[in-house]
Short mmCIF file of C-alpha atoms and ligand atoms in Angstrom, two decimals:
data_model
loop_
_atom_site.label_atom_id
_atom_site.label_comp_id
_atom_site.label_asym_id
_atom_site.label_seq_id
_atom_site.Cartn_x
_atom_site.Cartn_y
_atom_site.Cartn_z
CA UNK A 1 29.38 13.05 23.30
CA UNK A 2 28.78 9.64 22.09
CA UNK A 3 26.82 10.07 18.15
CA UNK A 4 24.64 7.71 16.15
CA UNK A 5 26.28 6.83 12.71
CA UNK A 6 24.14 6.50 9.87
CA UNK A 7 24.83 5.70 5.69
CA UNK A 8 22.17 6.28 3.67
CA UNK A 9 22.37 3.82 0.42
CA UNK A 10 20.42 6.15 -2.54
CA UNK A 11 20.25 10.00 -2.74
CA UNK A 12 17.14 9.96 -5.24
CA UNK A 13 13.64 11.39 -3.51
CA UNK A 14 13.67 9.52 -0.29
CA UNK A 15 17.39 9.88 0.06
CA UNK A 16 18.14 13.28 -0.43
CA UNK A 17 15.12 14.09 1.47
CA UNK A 18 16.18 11.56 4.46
CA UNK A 19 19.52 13.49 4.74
CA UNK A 20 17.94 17.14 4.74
CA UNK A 21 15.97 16.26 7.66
CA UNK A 22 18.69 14.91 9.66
CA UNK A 23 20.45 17.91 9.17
CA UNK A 24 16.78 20.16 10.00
CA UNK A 25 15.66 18.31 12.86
CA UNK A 26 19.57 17.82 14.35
CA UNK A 27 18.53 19.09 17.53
CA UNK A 28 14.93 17.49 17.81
CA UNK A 29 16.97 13.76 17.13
CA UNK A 30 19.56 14.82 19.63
CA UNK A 31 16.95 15.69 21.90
CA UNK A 32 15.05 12.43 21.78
CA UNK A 33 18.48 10.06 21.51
CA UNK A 34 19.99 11.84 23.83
CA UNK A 35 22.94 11.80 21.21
CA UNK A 36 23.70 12.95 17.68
CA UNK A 37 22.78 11.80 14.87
CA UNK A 38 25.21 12.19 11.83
CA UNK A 39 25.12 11.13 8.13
CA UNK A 40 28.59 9.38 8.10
CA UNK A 41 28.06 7.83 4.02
CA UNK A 42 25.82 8.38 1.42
CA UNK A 43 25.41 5.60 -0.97
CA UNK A 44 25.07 6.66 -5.15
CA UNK A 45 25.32 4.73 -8.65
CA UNK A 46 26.23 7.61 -10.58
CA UNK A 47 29.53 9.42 -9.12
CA UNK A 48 29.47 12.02 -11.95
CA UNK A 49 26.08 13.70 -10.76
CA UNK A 50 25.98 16.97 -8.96
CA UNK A 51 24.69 16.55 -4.88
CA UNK A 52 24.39 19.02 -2.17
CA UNK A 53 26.05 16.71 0.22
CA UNK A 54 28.28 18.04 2.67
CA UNK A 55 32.51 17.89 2.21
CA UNK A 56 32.68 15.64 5.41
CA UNK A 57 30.07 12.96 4.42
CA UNK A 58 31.93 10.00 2.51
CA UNK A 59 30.02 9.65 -1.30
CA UNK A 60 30.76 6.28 -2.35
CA UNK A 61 29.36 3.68 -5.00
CA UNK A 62 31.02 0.80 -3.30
CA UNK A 63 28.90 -0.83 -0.47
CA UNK A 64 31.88 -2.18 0.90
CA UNK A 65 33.15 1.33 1.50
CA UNK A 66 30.08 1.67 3.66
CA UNK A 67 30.72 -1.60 5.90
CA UNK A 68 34.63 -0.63 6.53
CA UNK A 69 33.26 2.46 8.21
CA UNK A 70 35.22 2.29 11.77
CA UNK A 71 31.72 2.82 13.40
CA UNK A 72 28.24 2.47 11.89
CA UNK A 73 24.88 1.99 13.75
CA UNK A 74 22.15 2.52 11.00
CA UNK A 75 21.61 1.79 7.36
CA UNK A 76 19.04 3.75 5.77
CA UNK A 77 18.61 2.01 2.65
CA UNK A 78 16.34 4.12 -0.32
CA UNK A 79 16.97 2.34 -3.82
CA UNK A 80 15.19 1.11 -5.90
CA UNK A 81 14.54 -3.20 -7.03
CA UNK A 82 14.86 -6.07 -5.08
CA UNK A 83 18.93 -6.40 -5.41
CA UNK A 84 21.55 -5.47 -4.78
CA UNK A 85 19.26 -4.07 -1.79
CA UNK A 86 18.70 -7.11 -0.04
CA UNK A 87 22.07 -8.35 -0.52
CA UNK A 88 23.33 -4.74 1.41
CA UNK A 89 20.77 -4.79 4.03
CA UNK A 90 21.77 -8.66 5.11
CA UNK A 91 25.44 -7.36 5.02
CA UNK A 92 24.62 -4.35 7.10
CA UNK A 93 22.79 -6.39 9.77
CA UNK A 94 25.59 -9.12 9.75
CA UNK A 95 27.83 -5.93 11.11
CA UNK A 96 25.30 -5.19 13.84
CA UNK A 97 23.76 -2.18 12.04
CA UNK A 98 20.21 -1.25 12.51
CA UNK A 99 18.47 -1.19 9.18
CA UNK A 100 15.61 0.97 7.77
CA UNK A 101 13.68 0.94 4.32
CA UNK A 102 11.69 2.36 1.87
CA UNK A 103 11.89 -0.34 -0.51
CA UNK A 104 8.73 -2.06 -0.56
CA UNK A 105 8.94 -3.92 -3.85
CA UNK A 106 12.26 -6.04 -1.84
CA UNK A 107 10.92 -5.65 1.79
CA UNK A 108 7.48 -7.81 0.46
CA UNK A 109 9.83 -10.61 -0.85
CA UNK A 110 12.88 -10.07 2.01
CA UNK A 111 11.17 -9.09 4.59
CA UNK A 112 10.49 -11.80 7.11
CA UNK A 113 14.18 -12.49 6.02
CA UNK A 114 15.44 -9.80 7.36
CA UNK A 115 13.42 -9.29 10.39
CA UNK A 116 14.83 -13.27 11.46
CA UNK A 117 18.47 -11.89 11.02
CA UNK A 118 17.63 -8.86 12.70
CA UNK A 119 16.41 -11.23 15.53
CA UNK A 120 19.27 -13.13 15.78
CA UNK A 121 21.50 -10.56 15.89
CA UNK A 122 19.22 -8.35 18.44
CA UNK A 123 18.98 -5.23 16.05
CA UNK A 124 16.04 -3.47 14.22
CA UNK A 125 14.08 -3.18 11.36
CA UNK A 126 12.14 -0.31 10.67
CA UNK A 127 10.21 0.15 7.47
CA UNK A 128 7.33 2.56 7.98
CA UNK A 129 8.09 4.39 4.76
CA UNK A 130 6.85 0.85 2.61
CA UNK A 131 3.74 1.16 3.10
CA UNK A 132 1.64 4.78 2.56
CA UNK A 133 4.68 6.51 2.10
CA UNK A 134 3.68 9.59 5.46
CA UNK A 135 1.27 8.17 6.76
CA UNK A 136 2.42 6.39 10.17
CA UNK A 137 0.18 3.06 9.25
CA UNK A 138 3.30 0.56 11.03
CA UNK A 139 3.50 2.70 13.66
CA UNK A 140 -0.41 2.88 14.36
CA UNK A 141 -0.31 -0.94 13.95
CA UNK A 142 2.77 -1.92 16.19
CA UNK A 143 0.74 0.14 18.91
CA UNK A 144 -2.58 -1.24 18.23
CA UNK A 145 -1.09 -4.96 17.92
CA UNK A 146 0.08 -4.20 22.05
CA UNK A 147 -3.40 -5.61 23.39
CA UNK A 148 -6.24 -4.97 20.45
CA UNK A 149 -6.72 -7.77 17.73
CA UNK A 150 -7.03 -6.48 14.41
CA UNK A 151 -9.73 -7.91 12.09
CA UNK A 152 -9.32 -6.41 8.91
CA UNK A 153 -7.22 -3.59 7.43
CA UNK A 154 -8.64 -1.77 4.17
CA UNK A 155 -6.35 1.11 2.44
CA UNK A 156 -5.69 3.15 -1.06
CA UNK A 157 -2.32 2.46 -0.73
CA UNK A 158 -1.19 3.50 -4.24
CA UNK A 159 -1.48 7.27 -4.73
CA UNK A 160 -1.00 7.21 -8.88
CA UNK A 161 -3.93 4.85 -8.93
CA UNK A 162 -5.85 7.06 -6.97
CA UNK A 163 -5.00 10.52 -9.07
CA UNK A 164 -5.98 8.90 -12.33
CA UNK A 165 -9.40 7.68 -10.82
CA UNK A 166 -9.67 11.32 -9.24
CA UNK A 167 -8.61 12.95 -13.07
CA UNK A 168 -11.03 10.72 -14.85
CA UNK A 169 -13.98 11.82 -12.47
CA UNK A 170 -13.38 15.15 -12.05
CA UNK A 171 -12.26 15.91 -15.43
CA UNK A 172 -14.10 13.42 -17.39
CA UNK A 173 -10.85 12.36 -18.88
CA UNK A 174 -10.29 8.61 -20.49
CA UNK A 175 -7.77 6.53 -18.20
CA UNK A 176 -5.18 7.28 -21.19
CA UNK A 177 -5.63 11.04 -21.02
CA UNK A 178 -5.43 10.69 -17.42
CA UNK A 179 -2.30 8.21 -16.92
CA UNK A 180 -0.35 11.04 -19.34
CA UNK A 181 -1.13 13.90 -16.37
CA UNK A 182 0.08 11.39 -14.16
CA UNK A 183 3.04 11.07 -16.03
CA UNK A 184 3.46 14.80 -16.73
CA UNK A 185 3.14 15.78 -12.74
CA UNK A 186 5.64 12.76 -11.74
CA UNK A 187 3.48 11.00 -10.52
CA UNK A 188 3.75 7.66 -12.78
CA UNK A 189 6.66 6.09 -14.05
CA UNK A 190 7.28 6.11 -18.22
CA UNK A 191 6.11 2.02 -17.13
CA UNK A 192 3.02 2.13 -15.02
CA UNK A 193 2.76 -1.29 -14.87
CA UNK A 194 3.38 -1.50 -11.11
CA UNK A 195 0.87 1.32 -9.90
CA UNK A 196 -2.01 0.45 -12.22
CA UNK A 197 -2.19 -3.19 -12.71
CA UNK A 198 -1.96 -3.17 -8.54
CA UNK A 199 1.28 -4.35 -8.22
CA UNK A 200 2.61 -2.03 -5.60
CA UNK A 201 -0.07 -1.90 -4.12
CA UNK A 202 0.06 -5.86 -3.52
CA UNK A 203 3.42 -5.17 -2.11
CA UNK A 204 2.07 -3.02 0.64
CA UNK A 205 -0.62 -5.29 1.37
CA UNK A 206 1.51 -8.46 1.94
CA UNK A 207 3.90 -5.96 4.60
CA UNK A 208 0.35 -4.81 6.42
CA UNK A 209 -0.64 -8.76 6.66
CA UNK A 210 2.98 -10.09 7.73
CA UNK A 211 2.32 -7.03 10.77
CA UNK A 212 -1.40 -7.18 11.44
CA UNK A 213 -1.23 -11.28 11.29
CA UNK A 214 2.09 -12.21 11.81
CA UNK A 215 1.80 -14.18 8.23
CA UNK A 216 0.29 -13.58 4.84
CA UNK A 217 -1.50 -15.52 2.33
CA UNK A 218 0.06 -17.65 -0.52
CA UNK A 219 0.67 -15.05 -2.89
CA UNK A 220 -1.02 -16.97 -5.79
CA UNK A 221 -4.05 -16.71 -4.07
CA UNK A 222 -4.41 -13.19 -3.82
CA UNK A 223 -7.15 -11.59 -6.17
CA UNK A 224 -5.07 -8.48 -7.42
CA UNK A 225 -6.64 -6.47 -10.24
CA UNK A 226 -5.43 -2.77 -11.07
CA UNK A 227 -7.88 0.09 -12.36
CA UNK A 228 -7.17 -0.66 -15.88
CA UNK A 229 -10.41 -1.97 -16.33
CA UNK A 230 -12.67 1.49 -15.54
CA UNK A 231 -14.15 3.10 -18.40
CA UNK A 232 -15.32 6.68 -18.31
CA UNK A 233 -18.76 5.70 -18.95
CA UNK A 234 -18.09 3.38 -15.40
CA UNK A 235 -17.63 6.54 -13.75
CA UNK A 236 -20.02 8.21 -15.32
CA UNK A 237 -22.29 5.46 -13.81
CA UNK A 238 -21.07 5.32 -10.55
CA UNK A 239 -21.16 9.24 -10.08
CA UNK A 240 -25.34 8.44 -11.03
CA UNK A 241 -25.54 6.43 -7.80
CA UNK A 242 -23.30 9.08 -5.91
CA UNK A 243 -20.74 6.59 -5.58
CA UNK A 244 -16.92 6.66 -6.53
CA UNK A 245 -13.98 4.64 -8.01
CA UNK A 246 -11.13 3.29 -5.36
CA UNK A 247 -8.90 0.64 -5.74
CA UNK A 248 -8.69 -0.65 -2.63
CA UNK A 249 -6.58 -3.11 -0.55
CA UNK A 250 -8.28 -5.67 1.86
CA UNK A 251 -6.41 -7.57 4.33
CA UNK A 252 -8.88 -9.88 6.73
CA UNK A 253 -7.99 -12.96 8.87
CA UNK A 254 -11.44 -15.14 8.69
CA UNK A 255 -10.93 -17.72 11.37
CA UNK A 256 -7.17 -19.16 10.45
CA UNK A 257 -7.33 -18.12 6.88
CA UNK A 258 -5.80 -15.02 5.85
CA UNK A 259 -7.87 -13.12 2.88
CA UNK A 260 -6.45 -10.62 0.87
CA UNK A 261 -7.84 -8.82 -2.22
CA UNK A 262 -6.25 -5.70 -4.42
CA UNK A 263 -8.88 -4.38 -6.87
CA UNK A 264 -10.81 -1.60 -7.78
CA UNK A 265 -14.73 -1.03 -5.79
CA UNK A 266 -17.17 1.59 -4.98
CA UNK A 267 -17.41 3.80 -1.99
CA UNK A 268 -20.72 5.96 -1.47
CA UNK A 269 -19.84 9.46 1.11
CA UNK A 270 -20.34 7.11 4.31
CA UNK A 271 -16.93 5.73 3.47
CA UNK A 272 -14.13 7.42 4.47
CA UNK A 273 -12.35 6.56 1.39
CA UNK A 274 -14.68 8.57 -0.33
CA UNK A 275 -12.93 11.81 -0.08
CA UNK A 276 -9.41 10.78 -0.29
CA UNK A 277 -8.64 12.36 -3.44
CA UNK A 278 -5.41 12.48 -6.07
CA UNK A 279 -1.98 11.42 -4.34
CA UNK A 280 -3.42 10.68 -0.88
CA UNK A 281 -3.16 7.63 0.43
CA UNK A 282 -5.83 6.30 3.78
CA UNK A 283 -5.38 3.06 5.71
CA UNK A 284 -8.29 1.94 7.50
CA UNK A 285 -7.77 -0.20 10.59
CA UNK A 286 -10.65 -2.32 11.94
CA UNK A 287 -9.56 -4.12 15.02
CA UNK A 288 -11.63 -5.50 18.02
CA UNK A 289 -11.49 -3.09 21.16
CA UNK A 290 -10.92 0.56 19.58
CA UNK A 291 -13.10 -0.70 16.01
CA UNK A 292 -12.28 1.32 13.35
CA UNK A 293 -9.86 4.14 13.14
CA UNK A 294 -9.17 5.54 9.74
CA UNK A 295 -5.82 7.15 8.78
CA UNK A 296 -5.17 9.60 5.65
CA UNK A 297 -2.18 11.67 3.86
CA UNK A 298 0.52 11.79 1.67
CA UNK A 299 1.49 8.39 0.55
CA UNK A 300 4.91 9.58 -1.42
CA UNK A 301 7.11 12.43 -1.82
CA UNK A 302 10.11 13.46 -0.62
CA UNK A 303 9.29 15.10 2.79
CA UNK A 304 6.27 12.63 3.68
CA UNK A 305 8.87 9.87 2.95
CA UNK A 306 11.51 11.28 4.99
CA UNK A 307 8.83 11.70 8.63
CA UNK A 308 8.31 7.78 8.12
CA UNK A 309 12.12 7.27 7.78
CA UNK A 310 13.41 9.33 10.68
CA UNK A 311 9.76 7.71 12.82
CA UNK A 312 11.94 4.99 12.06
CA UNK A 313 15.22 5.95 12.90
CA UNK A 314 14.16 7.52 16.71
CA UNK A 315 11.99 3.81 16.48
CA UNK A 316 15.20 1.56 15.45
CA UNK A 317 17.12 3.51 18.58
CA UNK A 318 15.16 3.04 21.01
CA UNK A 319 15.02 -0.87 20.20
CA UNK A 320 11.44 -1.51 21.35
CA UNK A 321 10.39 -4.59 19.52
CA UNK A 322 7.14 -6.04 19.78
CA UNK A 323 6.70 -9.74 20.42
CA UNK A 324 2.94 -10.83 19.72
CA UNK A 325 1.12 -13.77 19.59
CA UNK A 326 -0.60 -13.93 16.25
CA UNK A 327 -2.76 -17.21 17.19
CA UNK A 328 -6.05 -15.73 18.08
CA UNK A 329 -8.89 -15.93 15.40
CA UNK A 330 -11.10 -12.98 14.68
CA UNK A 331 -14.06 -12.77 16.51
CA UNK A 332 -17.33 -14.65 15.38
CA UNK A 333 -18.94 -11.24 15.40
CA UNK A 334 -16.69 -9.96 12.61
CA UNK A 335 -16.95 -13.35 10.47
CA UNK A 336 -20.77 -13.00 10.61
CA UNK A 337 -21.15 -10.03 9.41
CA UNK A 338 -18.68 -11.16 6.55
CA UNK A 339 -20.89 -14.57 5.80
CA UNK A 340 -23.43 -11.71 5.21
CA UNK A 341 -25.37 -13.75 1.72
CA UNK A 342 -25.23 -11.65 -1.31
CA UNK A 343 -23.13 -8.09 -2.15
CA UNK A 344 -23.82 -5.17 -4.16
CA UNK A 345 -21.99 -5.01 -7.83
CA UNK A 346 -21.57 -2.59 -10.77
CA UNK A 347 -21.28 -4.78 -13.64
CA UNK A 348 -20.69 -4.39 -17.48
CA UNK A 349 -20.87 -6.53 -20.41
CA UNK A 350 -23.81 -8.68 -19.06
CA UNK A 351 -25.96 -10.70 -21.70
CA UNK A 352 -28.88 -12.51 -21.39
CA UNK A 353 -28.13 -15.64 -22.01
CA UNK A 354 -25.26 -15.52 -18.56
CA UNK A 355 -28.05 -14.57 -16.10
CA UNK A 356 -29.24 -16.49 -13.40
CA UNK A 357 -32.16 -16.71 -10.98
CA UNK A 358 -29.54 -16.11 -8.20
CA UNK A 359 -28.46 -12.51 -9.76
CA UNK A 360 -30.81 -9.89 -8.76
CA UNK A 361 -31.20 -6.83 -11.22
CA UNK A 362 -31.36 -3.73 -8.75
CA UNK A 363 -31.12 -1.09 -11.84
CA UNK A 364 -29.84 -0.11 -15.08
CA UNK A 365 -27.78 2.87 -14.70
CA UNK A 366 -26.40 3.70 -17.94
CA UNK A 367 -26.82 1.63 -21.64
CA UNK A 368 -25.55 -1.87 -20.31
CA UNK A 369 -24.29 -0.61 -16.73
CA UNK A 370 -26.55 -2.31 -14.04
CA UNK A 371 -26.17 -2.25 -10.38
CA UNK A 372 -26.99 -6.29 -9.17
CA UNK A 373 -27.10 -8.53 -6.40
CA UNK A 374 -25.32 -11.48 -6.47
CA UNK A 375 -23.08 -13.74 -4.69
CA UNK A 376 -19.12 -13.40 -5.57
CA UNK A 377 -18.93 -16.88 -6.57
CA UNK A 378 -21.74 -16.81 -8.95
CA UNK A 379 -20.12 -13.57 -10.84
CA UNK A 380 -16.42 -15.27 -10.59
CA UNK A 381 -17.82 -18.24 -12.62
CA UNK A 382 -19.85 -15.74 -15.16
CA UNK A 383 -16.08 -13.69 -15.37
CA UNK A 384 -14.82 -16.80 -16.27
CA UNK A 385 -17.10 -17.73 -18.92
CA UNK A 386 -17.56 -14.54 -20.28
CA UNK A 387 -13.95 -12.04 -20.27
CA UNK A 388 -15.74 -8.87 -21.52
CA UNK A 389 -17.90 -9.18 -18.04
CA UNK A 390 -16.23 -6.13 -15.49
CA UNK A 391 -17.78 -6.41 -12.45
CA UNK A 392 -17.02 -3.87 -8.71
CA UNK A 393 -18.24 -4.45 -5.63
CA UNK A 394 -19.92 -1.33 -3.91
CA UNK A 395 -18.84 -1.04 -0.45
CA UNK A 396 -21.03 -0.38 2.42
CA UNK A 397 -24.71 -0.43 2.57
CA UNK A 398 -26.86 0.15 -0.59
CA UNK A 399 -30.36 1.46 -0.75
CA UNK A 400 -32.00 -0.65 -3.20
CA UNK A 401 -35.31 -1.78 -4.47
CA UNK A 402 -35.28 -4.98 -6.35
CA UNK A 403 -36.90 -5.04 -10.09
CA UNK A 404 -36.40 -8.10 -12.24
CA UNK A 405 -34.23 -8.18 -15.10
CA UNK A 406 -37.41 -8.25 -17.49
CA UNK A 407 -38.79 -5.53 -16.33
CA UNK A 408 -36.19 -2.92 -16.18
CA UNK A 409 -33.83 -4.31 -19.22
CA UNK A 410 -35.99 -5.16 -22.37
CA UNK A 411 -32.80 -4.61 -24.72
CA UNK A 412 -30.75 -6.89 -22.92
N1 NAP B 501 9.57 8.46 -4.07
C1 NAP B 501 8.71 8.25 -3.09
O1 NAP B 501 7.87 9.11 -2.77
C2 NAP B 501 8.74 6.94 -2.33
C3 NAP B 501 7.83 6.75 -1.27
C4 NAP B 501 7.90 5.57 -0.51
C5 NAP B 501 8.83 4.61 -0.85
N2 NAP B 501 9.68 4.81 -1.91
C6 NAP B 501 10.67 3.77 -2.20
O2 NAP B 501 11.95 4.28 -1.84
C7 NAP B 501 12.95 3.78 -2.71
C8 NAP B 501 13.69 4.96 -3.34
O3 NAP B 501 12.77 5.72 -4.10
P1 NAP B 501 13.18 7.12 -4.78
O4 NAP B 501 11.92 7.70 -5.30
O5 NAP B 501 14.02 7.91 -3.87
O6 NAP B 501 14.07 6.59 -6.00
P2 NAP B 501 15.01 7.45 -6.94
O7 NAP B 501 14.66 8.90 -6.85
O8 NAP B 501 15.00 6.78 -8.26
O9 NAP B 501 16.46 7.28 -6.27
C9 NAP B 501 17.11 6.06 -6.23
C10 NAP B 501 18.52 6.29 -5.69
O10 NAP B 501 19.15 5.01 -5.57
C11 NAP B 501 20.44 5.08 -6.17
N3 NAP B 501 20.75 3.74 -6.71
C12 NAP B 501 20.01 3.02 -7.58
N4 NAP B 501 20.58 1.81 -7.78
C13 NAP B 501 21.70 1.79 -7.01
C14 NAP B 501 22.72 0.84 -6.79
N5 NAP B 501 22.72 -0.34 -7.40
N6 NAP B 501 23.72 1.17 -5.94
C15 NAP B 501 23.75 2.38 -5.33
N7 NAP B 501 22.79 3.32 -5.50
C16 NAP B 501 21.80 3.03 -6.34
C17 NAP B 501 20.36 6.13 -7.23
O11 NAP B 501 21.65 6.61 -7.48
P3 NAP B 501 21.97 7.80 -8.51
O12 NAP B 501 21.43 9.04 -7.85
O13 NAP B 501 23.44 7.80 -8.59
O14 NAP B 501 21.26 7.45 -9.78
C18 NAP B 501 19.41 7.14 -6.58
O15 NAP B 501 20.15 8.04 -5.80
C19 NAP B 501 12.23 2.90 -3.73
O16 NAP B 501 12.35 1.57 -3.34
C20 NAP B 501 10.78 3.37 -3.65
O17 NAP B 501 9.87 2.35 -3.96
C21 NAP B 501 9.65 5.96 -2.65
#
């Protein structure tokens, strides 16, 4: 019986819980591949730690170890950083290995890199686990991208960002208070840089474009803001209006032009993001025949991690690469309702002397929290004048009856 040969390069979360479900779901993989599939080298930095790792399985911290294998067909690669990864995964294709990863920090810069070389030397990529760690968003999209155009993706693709917003609410916790449960549960490194200023959730983003579109925007122009910004007393507001806190990724295509944003807005209960709660991640895909389908779960942990990575490997086998055409433009249906004139905000830090004709006051919620209509330009150049001006677009439609500044804000 011929057998598939795989090295996995990190035994941290993903790792470890990549190798356990090879060895559960032995006979479902042999079942599918019609051949076995066997952990052949396990990749590690630190040989002096303890591992439940079988006698027969080399344990190695030299890559190089790894590439002299007499026979390897995969590399599962679950580390952490942008090197040495990419560095290993080039080497690994170079040898006609199939490569997999959860690595999304190095798969948003190295990715169309890799997925060339894979090209040229006819083997696969798969890295479902990047992007909303369980949830099978790559999967949904390589299927969709077979005939349906997709307009827009939307997602809470970070799931620390999301637990803090869901603490603060429900508990009426600061962001501080609620960053140290984060921290306490595992959920948010002793750094949180990445997960709350946006930045892995950026990461995602660009891999959903580079799929969905076949490109992504200049990275520079990308508005990414993280939830740092909510107060309580935001939430506090927002809950008045029955609406809630997500920090949500946007990836469009508006005629040629890609648009992506990574920031925090507000969903009322018509959204489906409204209920995604703590560590869940959704991904909402908006695409032109089947319109919208929205997709929730576990965006991390070990065994969510692990279904995206073995998706993957039964994916990789089976070698079924899809070659699209990524020329179309959305339709005009889609880019008219997005040239819709003026949006819904929450906005704080207002004075009188910033407001303009052409910002509507719809309601004071709470002592200098007002819900307004305006146009996104007009509030970009009032952000820019004035820093201590937070303003969050709500989502969706808004009831609203229009009252003028005057009238409802005498203190202002
Ligand atoms: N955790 C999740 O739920 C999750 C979900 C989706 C994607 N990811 C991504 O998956 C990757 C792995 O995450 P993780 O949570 O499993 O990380 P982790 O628990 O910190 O494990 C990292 C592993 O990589 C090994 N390693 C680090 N640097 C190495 C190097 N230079 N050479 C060889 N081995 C090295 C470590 O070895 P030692 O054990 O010897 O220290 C460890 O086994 C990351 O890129 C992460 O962003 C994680």
């Amino acid at each position: 019986m011929t057998v598939i040969k795989v090295a996995i390069l990190g035994f941290g979360t993903v790792g470890e819980g990549v190798y356990r479900t090879i060895e559960s779901h032995a006979d479902d993989l042999e079942a599918v591949l019609g051949k076995k599939v066997e952990v052949a080298a396990i990749l590690i930095k630190n040989k002096q730690r303890e591992r439940n790792i079988r006698k027969d399985v080399l344990v190695t911290t030299d890559f190089e170890d790894i590439l002299n294998l007499p026979k390897l067909d995969i590399v599962i690669e679950a580390i952490v950083n942008k090197e040495p990864t990419f560095t290993f995964l080039q080497k690994a294709i170079e040898r006609g290995c199939h490569i997999i990863t959860a690595n999304k920090e190095m798969f948003a810069h190295h990715g169309k890199h890799l997925i060339a070389l894979a090209n040229e030397k006819s083997v696969s990529v798969g890295f479902e686990a990047t992007v909303a760690g369980g949830i099978p968003v790559i999967q949904t999209l390589r299927q969709l991208l077979k005939i349906n155009r997709v307009q827009q993706i939307q997602g809470i693709l970070n799931g620390t960002s999301n637990f803090i917003l869901t603490e603060m609410r429900e508990k009426k916790w600061s962001f501080a208070e609620a960053l140290l449960q984060a921290q306490k549960n595992g959920y948010a490194e002793a750094d949180p840089t990445n997960d709350v200023e946006g930045f892995d959730a950026f990461y995602k983003a660009m891999i959903l474009s580079r799929i969905a579109f076949g490109e992504e925007p200049n990275w520079k122009d990308v508005e990414r803001e993280g939830i740092t910004p909510i107060t309580s007393e935001l939430i506090e507001a927002a809950e008045k209006l029955e609406l809630r806190f997500k920090h949500i990724a946007s990836i469009s295509k508006e005629g040629t032009q890609i648009q992506v944003t990574v920031k925090p807005a507000l969903v009322g209960k018509e959204n489906p993001f409204y209920h995604v709660e703590g560590v869940e991640n959704a991904v909402s895909v908006h695409s032109d025949i089947v319109g919208r389908i929205t997709l929730q779960g576990p965006g991390a942990g070990m065994f969510p991690t692990a279904s995206a990575v073995i998706e993957d490997l039964a994916y990789v086998c089976q070698n079924n690469n899809i070659k699209r055409n990524f020329n179309q433009t959305v339709s005009a249906e889609l880019e008219q309702k997005k040239g819709k004139a003026k949006e819904f905000w929450l906005i704080t830090g207002l004075s009188k002397n910033v407001i303009k004709p052409s910002i509507t006051c719809i309601d004071e919620i709470s002592n200098g929290v007002f819900v307004i209509r305006a146009d996104k330009k007009d509030l970009d150049n009032l952000g820019k004048l004035d820093e201590t001006i937070s303003y969050f677009p709500i989502l969706g439609e808004f009831e609203s009856e229009v009252v003028s500044f005057e009238e409802k804000v005498s203190a202002l």
